[in-house]
Amino acid sequence: MKLEKEFNDYDRIVTFDIETTHWKPNNGETVAIGVGQHESGTPGSTAQYETFARSNHGISDEQDLVTTAFSYIDELDGDVLVSYNGIDFDMDFLAKRCARFDSAPSPPALQTSGQHIDLFTDRKAACDAGEKWPSLEDCLNSYGYPIPKTIWNGAPLDNSRFGDEFGPAFLDIVATGDERAIKQYREVLNHYLKTDLEANIALYYADQGVSFDPVTLDVPREFTTELS
């Protein structure tokens, strides 16, 4: 679905995406949070992406994960926060998980100040008459962008497989402390999150009629991992 909408001329775009073991916060937990940034008017290759998960950045548990990612978003000092279904799902999920923590981190300043553009919101409203809500992949396709593809153990990794299979397997591997196995799983996680973050940025610009040259959307990768 294409969407015509005028946004403000922001210079520094920050985007984020979360991955969980279940779409309900009472039934699952946060596995990873991806954060990206891009300076408007620069090549897509200059965008920077970071993946936060247990086993890196000194993160030991879910509270550390969310706190570290939120702090990083604030450190980027962006002009706008961009997501796809990030208000109703990602931030809502994180808020409900944070309510369980001993010390809940404050949401990013761009969230609390209202400088959060959710690319899904208007698309959902346009479909409330009965049309199917478009996925991020549907939106990319409508603009002629390639569909990102992460192949894990012989099949595409999507939200369902992530929650049912990859997320739990990754947490199990982290618990073993097997650094070689953890590195293998992180490579999958990094590619999966990076393509989603780059997709958010590409869609944000496409909605404004601005070209963006992605570097990973059309580069599918295959990974094979095993539980130790």
Tab-separated table of C-alpha atoms in Angstrom:
chain	number	residue	atom	x	y	z
A	1	MET	CA	0.000	0.000	0.000
A	2	LYS	CA	1.327	3.408	-1.008
A	3	LEU	CA	0.622	6.310	1.305
A	4	GLU	CA	0.917	9.958	0.419
A	5	LYS	CA	1.719	12.048	3.444
A	6	GLU	CA	3.801	15.120	4.120
A	7	PHE	CA	6.248	14.933	6.990
A	8	ASN	CA	8.459	17.619	8.431
A	9	ASP	CA	11.948	17.974	7.028
A	10	TYR	CA	13.837	16.109	9.727
A	11	ASP	CA	17.625	15.856	9.521
A	12	ARG	CA	18.423	12.896	11.757
A	13	ILE	CA	16.106	9.912	11.460
A	14	VAL	CA	16.158	7.300	14.224
A	15	THR	CA	14.289	4.021	13.833
A	16	PHE	CA	13.762	0.993	16.049
A	17	ASP	CA	12.240	-2.470	16.041
A	18	ILE	CA	11.806	-5.142	18.705
A	19	GLU	CA	11.775	-8.941	18.551
A	20	THR	CA	9.968	-11.045	21.144
A	21	THR	CA	9.096	-14.640	21.973
A	22	HIS	CA	5.363	-13.883	21.871
A	23	TRP	CA	3.167	-11.017	20.742
A	24	LYS	CA	1.510	-10.868	24.169
A	25	PRO	CA	3.738	-9.358	26.897
A	26	ASN	CA	2.196	-11.698	29.498
A	27	ASN	CA	3.235	-14.728	27.456
A	28	GLY	CA	6.622	-13.682	26.111
A	29	GLU	CA	9.633	-11.464	26.612
A	30	THR	CA	11.864	-9.086	24.691
A	31	VAL	CA	14.681	-10.891	22.872
A	32	ALA	CA	16.303	-8.023	21.009
A	33	ILE	CA	15.902	-4.360	20.097
A	34	GLY	CA	17.343	-2.935	16.890
A	35	VAL	CA	18.110	0.772	16.510
A	36	GLY	CA	19.149	2.595	13.354
A	37	GLN	CA	19.932	6.150	12.364
A	38	HIS	CA	20.281	8.004	9.065
A	39	GLU	CA	21.121	11.571	8.172
A	40	SER	CA	18.660	12.908	5.603
A	41	GLY	CA	20.227	13.546	2.212
A	42	THR	CA	23.129	11.125	2.661
A	43	PRO	CA	23.558	7.743	0.894
A	44	GLY	CA	21.825	4.725	2.376
A	45	SER	CA	25.237	3.202	3.003
A	46	THR	CA	25.880	5.827	5.696
A	47	ALA	CA	23.016	4.560	7.885
A	48	GLN	CA	24.153	2.938	11.117
A	49	TYR	CA	22.466	-0.001	12.797
A	50	GLU	CA	22.896	-1.531	16.244
A	51	THR	CA	21.421	-4.691	17.740
A	52	PHE	CA	20.866	-4.938	21.491
A	53	ALA	CA	20.455	-8.388	23.000
A	54	ARG	CA	21.682	-10.512	25.848
A	55	SER	CA	25.362	-11.389	25.353
A	56	ASN	CA	26.398	-7.994	23.962
A	57	HIS	CA	26.736	-4.434	25.285
A	58	GLY	CA	27.086	-5.928	28.775
A	59	ILE	CA	23.397	-6.872	28.741
A	60	SER	CA	22.540	-9.675	31.153
A	61	ASP	CA	18.734	-9.660	31.323
A	62	GLU	CA	15.609	-8.111	29.828
A	63	GLN	CA	15.730	-5.060	32.072
A	64	ASP	CA	19.314	-4.340	30.982
A	65	LEU	CA	18.262	-4.849	27.373
A	66	VAL	CA	15.443	-2.306	27.395
A	67	THR	CA	17.345	0.208	29.535
A	68	THR	CA	20.427	0.076	27.295
A	69	ALA	CA	18.426	0.390	24.075
A	70	PHE	CA	16.341	3.312	25.372
A	71	SER	CA	19.498	5.112	26.523
A	72	TYR	CA	21.113	4.576	23.123
A	73	ILE	CA	18.101	6.041	21.317
A	74	ASP	CA	18.378	9.143	23.498
A	75	GLU	CA	22.133	9.378	22.898
A	76	LEU	CA	21.582	9.529	19.141
A	77	ASP	CA	19.797	12.860	19.639
A	78	GLY	CA	17.541	12.306	16.650
A	79	ASP	CA	14.905	14.659	15.296
A	80	VAL	CA	12.254	11.965	14.880
A	81	LEU	CA	11.667	8.346	15.839
A	82	VAL	CA	10.300	6.159	13.018
A	83	SER	CA	8.737	2.717	13.348
A	84	TYR	CA	6.238	0.346	11.768
A	85	ASN	CA	3.523	-0.435	14.330
A	86	GLY	CA	5.921	0.830	16.971
A	87	ILE	CA	3.359	2.785	18.985
A	88	ASP	CA	0.575	0.231	19.376
A	89	PHE	CA	2.837	-2.813	19.518
A	90	ASP	CA	6.539	-2.209	20.231
A	91	MET	CA	6.278	0.601	22.777
A	92	ASP	CA	3.156	-0.857	24.335
A	93	PHE	CA	4.828	-4.272	24.689
A	94	LEU	CA	7.937	-2.719	26.230
A	95	ALA	CA	5.903	-0.598	28.649
A	96	LYS	CA	4.060	-3.663	29.915
A	97	ARG	CA	7.300	-5.617	30.256
A	98	CYS	CA	8.941	-2.664	32.055
A	99	ALA	CA	6.143	-2.743	34.636
A	100	ARG	CA	7.646	-6.045	35.797
A	101	PHE	CA	11.155	-4.666	36.303
A	102	ASP	CA	12.640	-3.632	39.642
A	103	SER	CA	13.488	-0.275	38.080
A	104	ALA	CA	11.648	0.669	34.906
A	105	PRO	CA	13.607	2.826	32.425
A	106	SER	CA	12.059	6.010	31.083
A	107	PRO	CA	10.871	5.771	27.469
A	108	PRO	CA	13.013	7.567	24.869
A	109	ALA	CA	12.534	11.330	24.789
A	110	LEU	CA	11.319	11.196	21.174
A	111	GLN	CA	8.511	8.897	22.318
A	112	THR	CA	7.399	11.005	25.259
A	113	SER	CA	7.643	14.271	23.290
A	114	GLY	CA	5.394	12.963	20.524
A	115	GLN	CA	8.149	12.928	17.890
A	116	HIS	CA	7.356	9.332	16.984
A	117	ILE	CA	6.062	8.644	13.468
A	118	ASP	CA	4.433	5.240	13.228
A	119	LEU	CA	4.277	4.352	9.526
A	120	PHE	CA	1.564	1.791	10.219
A	121	THR	CA	-0.965	4.082	11.921
A	122	ASP	CA	-2.475	5.773	8.855
A	123	ARG	CA	-2.305	2.558	6.845
A	124	LYS	CA	-4.273	0.757	9.536
A	125	ALA	CA	-6.861	3.551	9.585
A	126	ALA	CA	-7.215	3.340	5.800
A	127	CYS	CA	-7.934	-0.376	6.069
A	128	ASP	CA	-10.397	-0.297	8.948
A	129	ALA	CA	-13.269	-0.472	6.468
A	130	GLY	CA	-12.435	-4.141	5.955
A	131	GLU	CA	-9.205	-4.380	3.985
A	132	LYS	CA	-6.322	-6.504	5.222
A	133	TRP	CA	-3.747	-4.524	7.174
A	134	PRO	CA	-0.572	-4.272	5.076
A	135	SER	CA	2.649	-5.806	6.339
A	136	LEU	CA	5.948	-3.974	6.124
A	137	GLU	CA	6.800	-6.280	3.217
A	138	ASP	CA	3.561	-5.320	1.425
A	139	CYS	CA	4.499	-1.654	1.751
A	140	LEU	CA	8.003	-2.201	0.423
A	141	ASN	CA	6.617	-4.108	-2.544
A	142	SER	CA	4.162	-1.320	-3.361
A	143	TYR	CA	7.111	1.033	-3.836
A	144	GLY	CA	9.169	-1.465	-5.816
A	145	TYR	CA	11.641	-2.199	-3.042
A	146	PRO	CA	12.910	-5.783	-2.675
A	147	ILE	CA	11.554	-7.899	0.166
A	148	PRO	CA	14.244	-8.610	2.781
A	149	LYS	CA	14.954	-12.262	3.370
A	150	THR	CA	16.804	-13.977	6.188
A	151	ILE	CA	16.979	-17.748	5.701
A	152	TRP	CA	17.536	-19.654	8.932
A	153	ASN	CA	17.990	-23.423	8.986
A	154	GLY	CA	16.508	-23.817	5.527
A	155	ALA	CA	13.420	-21.585	5.756
A	156	PRO	CA	12.653	-17.850	5.814
A	157	LEU	CA	12.717	-16.274	9.265
A	158	ASP	CA	9.547	-14.289	9.959
A	159	ASN	CA	7.780	-12.997	13.075
A	160	SER	CA	6.062	-16.326	13.731
A	161	ARG	CA	9.228	-18.415	13.423
A	162	PHE	CA	11.155	-15.876	15.458
A	163	GLY	CA	8.738	-16.071	18.366
A	164	ASP	CA	8.178	-19.823	18.217
A	165	GLU	CA	11.667	-21.023	17.303
A	166	PHE	CA	14.526	-18.576	16.937
A	167	GLY	CA	13.915	-16.387	19.992
A	168	PRO	CA	13.677	-19.261	22.485
A	169	ALA	CA	16.642	-21.017	20.840
A	170	PHE	CA	18.751	-17.865	21.059
A	171	LEU	CA	17.951	-17.411	24.757
A	172	ASP	CA	18.815	-21.081	25.380
A	173	ILE	CA	22.161	-20.637	23.612
A	174	VAL	CA	22.963	-17.510	25.616
A	175	ALA	CA	22.277	-19.447	28.819
A	176	THR	CA	24.891	-22.039	27.837
A	177	GLY	CA	27.639	-19.424	27.544
A	178	ASP	CA	28.894	-21.080	24.341
A	179	GLU	CA	30.507	-18.060	22.663
A	180	ARG	CA	30.916	-19.723	19.264
A	181	ALA	CA	27.247	-20.712	19.134
A	182	ILE	CA	26.153	-17.316	20.475
A	183	LYS	CA	28.115	-15.606	17.697
A	184	GLN	CA	26.322	-17.714	15.080
A	185	TYR	CA	22.922	-16.768	16.446
A	186	ARG	CA	23.889	-13.093	16.707
A	187	GLU	CA	24.786	-13.050	13.006
A	188	VAL	CA	21.266	-14.213	12.158
A	189	LEU	CA	19.742	-11.722	14.571
A	190	ASN	CA	21.824	-8.844	13.239
A	191	HIS	CA	20.806	-9.475	9.629
A	192	TYR	CA	17.142	-9.964	10.488
A	193	LEU	CA	16.927	-6.750	12.489
A	194	LYS	CA	19.083	-4.674	10.147
A	195	THR	CA	16.848	-5.418	7.166
A	196	ASP	CA	13.746	-4.424	9.154
A	197	LEU	CA	15.372	-1.187	10.290
A	198	GLU	CA	16.504	-0.354	6.766
A	199	ALA	CA	12.992	-1.134	5.542
A	200	ASN	CA	11.563	1.375	8.033
A	201	ILE	CA	13.898	4.079	6.750
A	202	ALA	CA	13.187	3.257	3.093
A	203	LEU	CA	9.426	3.354	3.681
A	204	TYR	CA	9.643	6.607	5.629
A	205	TYR	CA	11.340	8.314	2.667
A	206	ALA	CA	9.167	6.598	0.044
A	207	ASP	CA	6.013	8.004	1.663
A	208	GLN	CA	7.459	11.448	1.003
A	209	GLY	CA	8.572	10.700	-2.553
A	210	VAL	CA	12.236	10.795	-1.535
A	211	SER	CA	14.620	8.210	-2.960
A	212	PHE	CA	16.670	6.005	-0.666
A	213	ASP	CA	19.267	3.452	-1.724
A	214	PRO	CA	19.134	0.438	0.612
A	215	VAL	CA	22.166	-1.807	0.878
A	216	THR	CA	20.795	-4.982	2.515
A	217	LEU	CA	17.137	-5.317	1.456
A	218	ASP	CA	18.055	-7.099	-1.762
A	219	VAL	CA	20.865	-9.183	-0.239
A	220	PRO	CA	19.262	-12.361	1.169
A	221	ARG	CA	21.451	-14.381	3.496
A	222	GLU	CA	21.293	-17.987	4.631
A	223	PHE	CA	22.336	-19.177	8.085
A	224	THR	CA	22.537	-22.555	9.753
A	225	THR	CA	22.755	-22.890	13.526
A	226	GLU	CA	22.443	-25.760	15.966
A	227	LEU	CA	21.760	-25.956	19.665
A	228	SER	CA	24.930	-26.998	21.516
